[in-house]
Tab-separated table of C-alpha atoms in Angstrom:
chain	number	residue	atom	x	y	z
A	609	MET	CA	-24.022	-160.123	-45.890
A	610	ASP	CA	-23.977	-158.476	-42.490
A	611	ASN	CA	-21.939	-155.280	-42.036
A	612	PRO	CA	-21.415	-154.746	-38.311
A	613	MET	CA	-20.124	-151.268	-37.523
A	614	PRO	CA	-19.044	-149.753	-34.163
A	615	SER	CA	-21.681	-147.791	-32.349
A	616	SER	CA	-19.229	-145.064	-31.297
A	617	SER	CA	-16.681	-142.947	-33.190
A	618	HIS	CA	-13.241	-144.375	-33.805
A	619	PRO	CA	-11.065	-143.851	-30.710
A	620	ASN	CA	-7.961	-144.057	-32.910
A	621	ARG	CA	-8.838	-140.792	-34.637
A	622	SER	CA	-9.061	-138.941	-31.345
A	623	ARG	CA	-5.801	-140.479	-30.235
A	624	TRP	CA	-3.945	-139.358	-33.339
A	625	GLN	CA	-5.469	-135.903	-33.173
A	626	ALA	CA	-4.197	-135.648	-29.631
A	627	ILE	CA	-0.719	-136.820	-30.694
A	628	VAL	CA	-0.520	-134.320	-33.548
A	629	ALA	CA	-1.867	-131.520	-31.343
A	630	GLY	CA	0.725	-132.373	-28.694
A	631	ALA	CA	3.487	-132.381	-31.299
A	632	ALA	CA	2.270	-129.021	-32.540
A	633	ILE	CA	2.372	-127.576	-29.037
A	634	VAL	CA	5.895	-128.913	-28.510
A	635	LEU	CA	6.960	-127.442	-31.857
A	636	VAL	CA	5.460	-124.070	-31.022
A	637	ILE	CA	7.164	-124.012	-27.624
A	638	THR	CA	10.478	-125.036	-29.184
A	639	LEU	CA	10.217	-122.364	-31.846
A	640	GLY	CA	9.221	-119.857	-29.196
A	641	VAL	CA	12.324	-120.640	-27.156
A	642	LEU	CA	14.535	-120.405	-30.227
A	643	LEU	CA	12.937	-117.178	-31.347
A	644	SER	CA	13.243	-115.680	-27.877
A	645	ARG	CA	16.984	-115.671	-28.450
A	646	SER	CA	16.391	-113.188	-31.243
A	647	LEU	CA	14.680	-110.682	-28.953
A	648	PRO	CA	16.406	-107.282	-28.886
A	649	PRO	CA	19.001	-106.606	-26.178
A	650	SER	CA	17.873	-104.641	-23.149
A	651	THR	CA	21.131	-102.647	-23.155
A	652	VAL	CA	22.823	-100.980	-26.129
A	653	VAL	CA	26.170	-99.135	-26.121
A	654	ILE	CA	26.735	-96.057	-28.289
A	655	ALA	CA	30.167	-94.518	-28.921
A	656	THR	CA	30.209	-90.718	-29.072
A	657	ASP	CA	33.026	-88.246	-28.430
A	658	GLN	CA	34.456	-86.647	-25.300
A	659	GLU	CA	32.195	-85.815	-22.399
A	660	GLY	CA	30.351	-82.604	-23.106
A	661	GLY	CA	30.979	-82.928	-26.856
A	662	THR	CA	28.267	-82.661	-29.489
A	663	TYR	CA	27.915	-86.390	-30.005
A	664	ASN	CA	27.911	-86.990	-26.277
A	665	GLN	CA	25.117	-84.502	-25.698
A	666	LEU	CA	23.065	-85.942	-28.550
A	667	ALA	CA	23.482	-89.429	-27.131
A	668	GLN	CA	21.970	-88.250	-23.865
A	669	ARG	CA	18.839	-87.230	-25.759
A	670	TYR	CA	18.798	-90.646	-27.387
A	671	GLN	CA	19.087	-92.125	-23.900
A	672	GLN	CA	15.869	-90.454	-22.833
A	673	ILE	CA	14.012	-91.761	-25.881
A	674	PHE	CA	15.330	-95.285	-25.366
A	675	ALA	CA	14.354	-95.157	-21.697
A	676	ARG	CA	10.748	-94.451	-22.690
A	677	HIS	CA	10.770	-97.810	-24.475
A	678	GLY	CA	12.443	-99.745	-21.685
A	679	VAL	CA	15.855	-100.001	-23.329
A	680	ARG	CA	19.027	-98.814	-21.650
A	681	LEU	CA	21.415	-96.844	-23.846
A	682	GLU	CA	24.929	-96.656	-22.421
A	683	VAL	CA	27.162	-93.819	-23.632
A	684	LEU	CA	30.836	-94.519	-24.270
A	685	SER	CA	33.013	-91.388	-24.425
A	686	THR	CA	35.822	-91.450	-27.008
A	687	ASN	CA	38.023	-89.018	-28.928
A	688	GLY	CA	35.660	-89.114	-31.906
A	689	SER	CA	34.845	-90.851	-35.173
A	690	ILE	CA	38.062	-92.810	-35.710
A	691	ASP	CA	37.931	-94.227	-32.193
A	692	ASN	CA	34.225	-94.967	-32.656
A	693	LEU	CA	34.941	-97.048	-35.720
A	694	LYS	CA	37.554	-99.062	-33.857
A	695	HIS	CA	35.062	-99.837	-31.096
A	696	LEU	CA	32.328	-100.723	-33.584
A	697	ARG	CA	34.538	-103.069	-35.563
A	698	ASP	CA	35.543	-105.019	-32.467
A	699	PRO	CA	32.930	-107.827	-32.216
A	700	ARG	CA	33.780	-108.315	-28.537
A	701	GLY	CA	33.888	-104.642	-27.660
A	702	GLY	CA	30.189	-104.387	-26.878
A	703	VAL	CA	29.611	-101.229	-28.951
A	704	SER	CA	26.699	-101.536	-31.384
A	705	VAL	CA	26.148	-97.969	-32.608
A	706	ALA	CA	28.170	-94.771	-32.994
A	707	PHE	CA	28.189	-91.288	-34.452
A	708	VAL	CA	30.677	-91.127	-37.325
A	709	GLN	CA	31.743	-88.292	-39.604
A	710	GLY	CA	31.586	-88.795	-43.342
A	711	GLY	CA	34.816	-89.554	-45.181
A	712	VAL	CA	36.560	-91.596	-42.487
A	713	THR	CA	35.858	-95.182	-43.609
A	714	SER	CA	34.536	-97.331	-46.473
A	715	THR	CA	32.761	-100.619	-47.081
A	716	ALA	CA	36.074	-102.244	-47.960
A	717	GLU	CA	37.566	-101.176	-44.621
A	718	ALA	CA	34.510	-101.999	-42.507
A	719	PRO	CA	32.295	-104.600	-44.211
A	720	GLU	CA	30.646	-105.450	-40.898
A	721	LEU	CA	29.169	-101.943	-40.532
A	722	VAL	CA	26.153	-100.257	-42.115
A	723	SER	CA	24.668	-96.795	-41.915
A	724	LEU	CA	21.249	-95.698	-40.704
A	725	GLY	CA	21.573	-92.417	-42.599
A	726	THR	CA	22.982	-88.931	-42.141
A	727	LEU	CA	21.978	-86.701	-39.221
A	728	PHE	CA	23.386	-83.182	-39.560
A	729	TYR	CA	26.127	-81.057	-41.108
A	730	GLU	CA	29.489	-80.601	-39.444
A	731	PRO	CA	31.242	-77.606	-41.012
A	732	PHE	CA	35.012	-77.410	-40.955
A	733	TRP	CA	35.811	-74.188	-39.109
A	734	LEU	CA	39.158	-72.434	-39.280
A	735	PHE	CA	39.535	-69.663	-36.724
A	736	SER	CA	42.639	-67.504	-36.399
A	737	ARG	CA	43.999	-64.527	-34.504
A	738	MET	CA	46.299	-63.759	-37.416
A	739	PRO	CA	45.490	-62.036	-40.697
A	740	ARG	CA	44.995	-64.597	-43.443
A	741	PRO	CA	48.126	-65.003	-45.611
A	742	ASP	CA	47.924	-64.040	-49.260
A	743	GLN	CA	49.227	-67.403	-50.454
A	744	PRO	CA	47.843	-70.760	-49.265
A	745	SER	CA	51.364	-72.223	-49.306
A	746	ARG	CA	52.349	-69.919	-46.434
A	747	LEU	CA	49.292	-70.797	-44.381
A	748	GLY	CA	50.241	-72.110	-40.961
A	749	GLU	CA	53.987	-71.637	-41.287
A	750	GLY	CA	55.479	-71.130	-37.828
A	751	GLN	CA	52.050	-70.781	-36.233
A	752	ARG	CA	50.779	-72.348	-33.045
A	753	MET	CA	47.724	-74.359	-33.918
A	754	SER	CA	45.438	-77.236	-33.005
A	755	LEU	CA	43.699	-79.492	-35.522
A	756	GLY	CA	41.807	-81.923	-33.359
A	757	MET	CA	42.560	-84.896	-31.151
A	758	PRO	CA	44.034	-88.157	-32.447
A	759	GLY	CA	41.163	-90.573	-32.943
A	760	SER	CA	38.769	-87.863	-34.067
A	761	GLY	CA	37.415	-87.215	-37.538
A	762	THR	CA	38.651	-83.631	-37.288
A	763	TYR	CA	42.222	-84.861	-36.861
A	764	LYS	CA	42.009	-86.939	-40.046
A	765	HIS	CA	40.172	-84.381	-42.190
A	766	ALA	CA	42.333	-81.464	-41.053
A	767	ARG	CA	45.530	-83.127	-42.172
A	768	GLU	CA	44.048	-84.206	-45.497
A	769	LEU	CA	42.760	-80.691	-46.221
A	770	ALA	CA	45.991	-79.106	-45.049
A	771	ALA	CA	47.928	-81.271	-47.477
A	772	ALA	CA	45.432	-80.433	-50.229
A	773	VAL	CA	46.116	-76.671	-49.934
A	774	GLY	CA	49.866	-77.117	-49.537
A	775	MET	CA	50.127	-76.459	-45.813
A	776	ASP	CA	53.278	-77.952	-44.299
A	777	LEU	CA	52.333	-78.900	-40.759
A	778	SER	CA	55.913	-79.884	-39.975
A	779	ARG	CA	56.703	-76.136	-39.870
A	780	ALA	CA	53.883	-75.408	-37.446
A	781	GLN	CA	53.572	-75.939	-33.693
A	782	VAL	CA	50.627	-78.308	-33.543
A	783	ARG	CA	48.949	-79.193	-30.253
A	784	ASP	CA	46.450	-82.009	-29.935
A	785	LEU	CA	43.417	-80.466	-28.232
A	786	ASP	CA	39.693	-81.060	-28.431
A	787	ALA	CA	37.448	-78.339	-29.851
A	788	VAL	CA	36.591	-76.672	-26.556
A	789	GLN	CA	40.165	-76.700	-25.296
A	790	ALA	CA	41.450	-75.347	-28.607
A	791	GLY	CA	38.809	-72.612	-28.752
A	792	GLU	CA	39.566	-71.417	-25.243
A	793	ALA	CA	43.323	-71.496	-25.921
A	794	LEU	CA	42.762	-69.395	-29.041
A	795	MET	CA	40.711	-66.853	-27.129
A	796	ARG	CA	43.431	-66.641	-24.469
A	797	GLY	CA	46.040	-65.994	-27.157
A	798	GLU	CA	47.866	-69.286	-26.594
A	799	LEU	CA	47.191	-70.438	-30.172
A	800	ASP	CA	47.230	-68.658	-33.510
A	801	MET	CA	44.918	-70.946	-35.488
A	802	ILE	CA	42.548	-73.823	-34.801
A	803	GLY	CA	40.512	-76.212	-36.912
A	804	MET	CA	37.360	-77.914	-35.684
A	805	MET	CA	34.363	-79.745	-37.086
A	806	LEU	CA	31.240	-78.896	-35.154
A	807	PRO	CA	27.667	-77.844	-35.874
A	808	LEU	CA	27.032	-74.108	-36.012
A	809	GLU	CA	24.935	-74.464	-32.844
A	810	ALA	CA	27.922	-75.666	-30.750
A	811	PRO	CA	28.528	-73.182	-27.881
A	812	ILE	CA	32.267	-72.903	-28.557
A	813	VAL	CA	31.569	-71.896	-32.173
A	814	HIS	CA	29.245	-69.152	-30.962
A	815	ARG	CA	31.819	-67.897	-28.472
A	816	LEU	CA	34.539	-67.732	-31.123
A	817	PHE	CA	32.300	-65.754	-33.462
A	818	MET	CA	31.503	-63.290	-30.690
A	819	ASP	CA	35.203	-62.629	-30.047
A	820	GLU	CA	36.027	-59.734	-32.373
A	821	SER	CA	39.729	-60.463	-32.175
A	822	ILE	CA	39.166	-63.795	-33.901
A	823	GLU	CA	38.599	-64.240	-37.597
A	824	ALA	CA	36.746	-67.092	-39.306
A	825	PHE	CA	38.334	-68.265	-42.535
A	826	GLU	CA	36.293	-68.681	-45.699
A	827	TRP	CA	36.835	-71.630	-48.040
A	828	LEU	CA	37.189	-69.774	-51.330
A	829	ARG	CA	37.753	-72.969	-53.299
A	830	ALA	CA	34.976	-74.953	-51.658
A	831	ASP	CA	33.658	-76.207	-55.006
A	832	ALA	CA	37.035	-77.721	-55.818
A	833	HIS	CA	37.245	-79.445	-52.434
A	834	VAL	CA	33.772	-80.914	-52.871
A	835	ALA	CA	34.596	-82.098	-56.382
A	836	LEU	CA	37.750	-83.826	-55.159
A	837	ARG	CA	36.144	-85.293	-52.040
A	838	PRO	CA	32.480	-86.200	-52.678
A	839	TYR	CA	31.818	-86.826	-48.985
A	840	LEU	CA	32.149	-83.060	-48.465
A	841	SER	CA	29.344	-80.531	-48.889
A	842	LYS	CA	29.453	-76.817	-49.579
A	843	LEU	CA	27.674	-74.561	-47.088
A	844	VAL	CA	27.120	-70.825	-46.756
A	845	VAL	CA	26.875	-69.254	-43.312
A	846	PRO	CA	24.580	-66.217	-43.717
A	847	ARG	CA	25.875	-62.886	-42.502
A	848	GLY	CA	24.622	-62.067	-39.003
A	849	VAL	CA	23.166	-65.559	-38.351
A	850	VAL	CA	25.163	-66.031	-35.117
A	851	ASP	CA	24.259	-62.635	-33.649
A	852	LEU	CA	22.140	-60.376	-35.811
A	853	PRO	CA	22.371	-57.192	-33.653
A	854	ARG	CA	26.179	-57.417	-33.567
A	855	ASP	CA	26.363	-58.572	-37.184
A	856	ARG	CA	28.363	-61.730	-36.487
A	857	PRO	CA	29.686	-62.982	-38.792
A	858	GLY	CA	30.151	-59.754	-40.663
A	859	LYS	CA	29.774	-61.381	-44.106
A	860	ASP	CA	28.555	-64.543	-45.754
A	861	LEU	CA	31.032	-67.374	-45.213
A	862	THR	CA	31.520	-70.263	-47.616
A	863	LEU	CA	32.532	-73.472	-45.872
A	864	VAL	CA	33.046	-77.143	-46.540
A	865	ALA	CA	31.368	-79.668	-44.286
A	866	THR	CA	30.879	-83.355	-43.712
A	867	LYS	CA	27.681	-85.019	-42.544
A	868	ALA	CA	27.527	-87.054	-39.370
A	869	SER	CA	26.042	-90.518	-39.804
A	870	LEU	CA	24.537	-93.018	-37.411
A	871	VAL	CA	26.543	-96.201	-37.946
A	872	VAL	CA	25.694	-99.631	-36.520
A	873	ARG	CA	26.990	-103.156	-36.680
A	874	ARG	CA	25.344	-105.121	-39.454
A	875	ASP	CA	24.073	-107.716	-36.965
A	876	LEU	CA	22.362	-105.226	-34.659
A	877	HIS	CA	18.807	-106.348	-33.911
A	878	PRO	CA	16.250	-104.850	-36.348
A	879	ALA	CA	14.049	-103.570	-33.510
A	880	ILE	CA	16.972	-101.559	-32.110
A	881	GLN	CA	17.771	-100.190	-35.566
A	882	TYR	CA	14.181	-99.011	-35.947
A	883	LEU	CA	14.287	-97.494	-32.456
A	884	LEU	CA	17.483	-95.621	-33.360
A	885	LEU	CA	15.834	-94.285	-36.508
A	886	GLU	CA	12.817	-93.155	-34.519
A	887	ALA	CA	15.110	-91.387	-32.054
A	888	ALA	CA	17.079	-89.802	-34.900
A	889	SER	CA	13.875	-88.480	-36.451
A	890	GLU	CA	12.847	-86.955	-33.137
A	891	VAL	CA	16.250	-85.428	-32.358
A	892	HIS	CA	17.391	-84.288	-35.812
A	893	GLY	CA	14.120	-83.653	-37.651
A	894	ALA	CA	13.838	-79.965	-36.708
A	895	PRO	CA	14.886	-77.208	-39.151
A	896	GLY	CA	18.296	-75.582	-38.823
A	897	VAL	CA	20.466	-72.973	-40.500
A	898	PHE	CA	21.582	-75.461	-43.168
A	899	ASN	CA	18.585	-77.775	-43.413
A	900	LYS	CA	14.816	-77.758	-43.646
A	901	ALA	CA	12.438	-79.536	-41.305
A	902	GLY	CA	12.382	-83.264	-41.971
A	903	GLU	CA	15.530	-83.211	-44.087
A	904	PHE	CA	17.346	-85.300	-41.474
A	905	PRO	CA	17.786	-88.137	-40.881
A	906	ALA	CA	18.394	-88.751	-44.553
A	907	ALA	CA	18.861	-91.948	-46.549
A	908	GLU	CA	22.370	-91.057	-47.665
A	909	PRO	CA	25.029	-93.783	-47.786
A	910	ILE	CA	28.069	-91.502	-47.473
A	911	ASP	CA	30.778	-94.066	-46.656
A	912	LEU	CA	28.808	-97.211	-45.855
A	913	PRO	CA	25.724	-98.812	-47.394
A	914	LEU	CA	22.368	-98.204	-45.793
A	915	SER	CA	21.036	-100.943	-43.577
A	916	THR	CA	18.225	-103.021	-45.071
A	917	PHE	CA	16.005	-101.897	-42.227
A	918	ALA	CA	16.932	-98.263	-42.799
A	919	HIS	CA	15.827	-98.660	-46.423
A	920	GLU	CA	12.486	-99.978	-45.197
A	921	TYR	CA	12.157	-97.175	-42.647
A	922	TYR	CA	12.785	-94.384	-45.149
A	923	ARG	CA	10.408	-95.967	-47.643
A	924	SER	CA	7.451	-96.798	-45.416
A	925	GLY	CA	8.235	-95.764	-41.842
A	926	PRO	CA	8.517	-98.067	-38.816
A	927	PRO	CA	6.978	-101.551	-38.996
A	928	PHE	CA	3.260	-101.903	-38.353
A	929	LEU	CA	3.684	-103.565	-34.959
A	930	GLN	CA	6.107	-100.929	-33.703
A	931	ARG	CA	3.666	-98.213	-34.736
A	932	HIS	CA	0.782	-99.729	-32.786
A	933	LEU	CA	2.298	-101.716	-29.921
A	934	PRO	CA	4.696	-100.952	-27.080
A	935	PHE	CA	8.300	-101.588	-28.066
A	936	TRP	CA	8.861	-104.851	-26.196
A	937	LEU	CA	5.466	-106.279	-27.111
A	938	ALA	CA	6.145	-105.488	-30.764
A	939	ALA	CA	9.631	-106.977	-30.501
A	940	LEU	CA	8.179	-110.158	-29.004
A	941	ALA	CA	5.337	-110.416	-31.498
A	942	THR	CA	7.462	-109.811	-34.598
A	943	PRO	CA	9.469	-113.075	-34.520
A	944	LEU	CA	6.356	-115.016	-33.529
A	945	LEU	CA	4.714	-113.942	-36.780
A	946	VAL	CA	6.737	-116.639	-38.511
A	947	LEU	CA	4.699	-119.178	-36.526
A	948	ILE	CA	1.489	-118.205	-38.294
A	949	PRO	CA	2.242	-120.178	-41.474
A	950	VAL	CA	3.540	-123.045	-39.320
A	951	LEU	CA	0.297	-123.161	-37.374
A	952	GLY	CA	-1.620	-122.861	-40.614
A	953	LEU	CA	0.159	-125.996	-41.786
A	954	LEU	CA	-0.215	-127.908	-38.522
A	955	TYR	CA	-3.955	-127.365	-38.180
A	956	PRO	CA	-4.966	-129.375	-41.267
A	957	LEU	CA	-2.366	-131.982	-40.299
A	958	THR	CA	-4.301	-132.675	-37.103
A	959	ARG	CA	-7.067	-133.964	-39.375
A	960	LEU	CA	-5.033	-135.217	-42.314
A	961	VAL	CA	-2.577	-137.444	-40.433
A	962	PRO	CA	-5.251	-139.560	-38.694
A	963	GLU	CA	-7.123	-139.905	-41.978
A	964	LEU	CA	-3.958	-140.999	-43.774
A	965	TYR	CA	-3.296	-143.585	-41.091
A	966	ARG	CA	-6.890	-144.821	-41.275
A	967	TRP	CA	-6.562	-145.127	-45.056
A	968	TYR	CA	-3.328	-147.103	-44.640
A	969	VAL	CA	-4.999	-149.569	-42.279
A	970	HIS	CA	-8.102	-149.834	-44.451
A	971	ARG	CA	-6.021	-150.445	-47.533
A	972	GLY	CA	-4.850	-153.896	-46.345
A	973	ILE	CA	-8.375	-154.948	-45.441
A	974	PHE	CA	-9.888	-153.509	-48.616
A	975	ARG	CA	-7.360	-155.402	-50.725
A	976	LEU	CA	-8.575	-158.693	-49.207
A	977	TYR	CA	-12.177	-157.601	-49.647
A	978	SER	CA	-11.467	-156.935	-53.298
A	979	GLU	CA	-10.061	-160.445	-53.787
A	980	LEU	CA	-13.025	-161.894	-51.933
A	981	LYS	CA	-15.397	-160.042	-54.236
A	982	PHE	CA	-13.635	-161.327	-57.375
A	983	LEU	CA	-13.643	-164.853	-55.990
A	984	GLU	CA	-17.378	-164.709	-55.348
A	985	ALA	CA	-17.975	-163.226	-58.784
A	986	GLU	CA	-16.140	-166.185	-60.397
A	987	PHE	CA	-18.338	-168.607	-58.527
A	988	GLU	CA	-21.485	-166.767	-59.533
A	989	ALA	CA	-20.386	-166.907	-63.165
A	990	SER	CA	-19.857	-170.710	-63.062
A	991	PRO	CA	-21.306	-172.316	-59.908
A	992	THR	CA	-19.969	-175.817	-60.520
A	993	GLU	CA	-18.381	-178.227	-58.068
A	994	THR	CA	-15.054	-178.036	-59.920
A	995	ILE	CA	-14.951	-174.247	-59.720
A	996	ALA	CA	-16.131	-174.383	-56.121
A	997	GLY	CA	-13.260	-176.698	-55.203
A	998	ALA	CA	-10.647	-174.494	-56.826
A	999	LEU	CA	-12.122	-171.393	-55.275
A	1000	SER	CA	-12.156	-173.027	-51.845
A	1001	GLU	CA	-8.371	-173.376	-51.948
A	1002	ARG	CA	-8.029	-169.712	-52.867
A	1003	LEU	CA	-10.473	-168.824	-50.127
A	1004	ASP	CA	-8.334	-170.736	-47.599
A	1005	ARG	CA	-5.258	-168.788	-48.636
A	1006	LEU	CA	-7.237	-165.554	-48.383
A	1007	GLU	CA	-8.352	-166.435	-44.873
A	1008	GLU	CA	-4.783	-167.316	-43.902
A	1009	ARG	CA	-3.639	-163.880	-45.094
A	1010	ALA	CA	-6.419	-162.293	-43.065
A	1011	ASP	CA	-5.238	-164.221	-39.992
A	1012	HIS	CA	-1.738	-162.783	-40.411
A	1013	LEU	CA	-2.891	-159.233	-41.079
A	1014	HIS	CA	-1.707	-156.856	-38.309
A	1015	VAL	CA	-4.439	-154.385	-37.471
A	1016	PRO	CA	-4.585	-151.916	-34.525
A	1017	ILE	CA	-7.123	-152.737	-31.864
A	1018	ALA	CA	-9.237	-149.761	-32.898
A	1019	TYR	CA	-9.723	-151.401	-36.325
A	1020	MET	CA	-10.083	-155.045	-35.263
A	1021	TYR	CA	-13.834	-154.878	-35.867
A	1022	MET	CA	-13.114	-154.536	-39.591
A	1023	LEU	CA	-10.887	-157.622	-39.600
A	1024	TYR	CA	-13.520	-159.682	-37.778
A	1025	THR	CA	-16.117	-158.460	-40.246
A	1026	LEU	CA	-13.875	-159.582	-43.112
A	1027	LYS	CA	-13.437	-163.052	-41.563
A	1028	HIS	CA	-17.207	-163.312	-41.096
A	1029	HIS	CA	-17.746	-162.504	-44.763
A	1030	ILE	CA	-15.116	-165.072	-45.761
A	1031	SER	CA	-17.026	-167.636	-43.716
A	1032	LEU	CA	-20.260	-166.757	-45.500
A	1033	VAL	CA	-18.636	-167.203	-48.897
A	1034	ARG	CA	-17.169	-170.547	-47.813
A	1035	GLN	CA	-20.671	-171.716	-46.846
A	1036	ARG	CA	-21.918	-170.837	-50.323
A	1037	LEU	CA	-19.078	-172.718	-51.950
A	1038	ARG	CA	-19.915	-175.825	-49.898
A	1039	GLY	CA	-23.580	-175.596	-50.822
A	1040	ARG	CA	-24.634	-174.663	-47.313
A	1041	GLY	CA	-25.625	-171.084	-48.119
A	1042	PRO	CA	-29.233	-169.835	-47.755
A	1043	GLY	CA	-31.636	-171.929	-49.867
A	1044	HIS	CA	-28.812	-174.208	-51.168
A	1045	ASP	CA	-29.015	-172.214	-54.399
A	1046	PRO	CA	-25.760	-170.340	-55.094
A	1047	ARG	CA	-27.555	-167.807	-57.233
A	1048	SER	CA	-29.996	-167.050	-54.402
A	1049	ALA	CA	-27.217	-166.235	-51.905
A	1050	VAL	CA	-26.726	-162.728	-50.563
A	1051	THR	CA	-24.082	-160.849	-52.556
A	1052	HIS	CA	-21.313	-158.680	-51.114
A	1053	LYS	CA	-22.799	-155.392	-52.237
A	1054	GLY	CA	-22.509	-152.892	-49.432
A	1055	ILE	CA	-20.398	-154.979	-47.060
A	1056	VAL	CA	-17.200	-153.077	-47.574
A	1057	PRO	CA	-16.959	-150.392	-44.856
């Protein structure tokens, strides 16, 4: 039989490829818009301490690093760690990151916060103009003193440590002053004792050591304090480290200290967390009196668990894209990486979907071709008039089904070819085929597209 085929490629395939490609483009654009919402914020707020304080000055260095990457870091001045935690825990407060002393919170109290690691030591200094009492129970009795500002970590730790050594603050004249105010009041003789938690490098600590009328207390039972409060560390201030020519301090001093941590909200964008860790490495990575180079920032979950991204940073450094691309380009490219497997799936679909549709259309036609082939085979096996009559009725029903078969215009040529082949078989059944000999008629081999 004849097998007419189109001279050009199927237009339906091109049409479906175009539809799938268009759908893919729409999907990519939609995903791009959705993912753009996950881009890092252009402004981040960090809570520190009072203006001019240690945290505040460190935040200004962070500001400069953030500015290099096109991110604005706003500094919020507070009274210290306790206030910082309050701001961080407020989801509508706008604060995303803060400096926080160890020992002032816990996961149970602040489940929405995580740590990016520890940054530096903050020794607890006790300075006095009075000789140290022989018995700890008499320490502070009737004295004028300052133990930090409400809202600061110093305020909390000072009262806990005072209670631990049996100091009754109700018998003392306690003034709420920040470290600088307290230090200056002590040097002027307005206070008898002060407590503060600052790095050794803080200017007020240096000034107090240089005042020979002021004595720095030593924590003789530092090991016991550390054992009872694991967030504390034991430090030794070497003799003469503040001023070697003047031999200040005049002996080794044993102290207890906390470590300051960089704390963020758990939902802070990963790119900003990595940028904070990069800034922390730049600012705090240098050696100091109590630490070696590269010791800080450290992967130490003092009060809060480490962020997942901090874990990754300490294990393998910043992500590949942030190491090799500008910050915003890396931040934009990172979420788009999820589109790679999507595109990998869509590409074969641009070829698979049209082929599946073509198979679906062909299936209906092929089913009729199969029945036509069996019908012809029956006639060839017994080419009698009785068989021909019965097969003619079946052939009529087959043709009627072909007439009611819905086929897209692009595939109508196949339906017309099927009807032509049905007509040829009908001619054979009626004895009007080529040569009037049924066995000499052309078979259907090769007619199926």
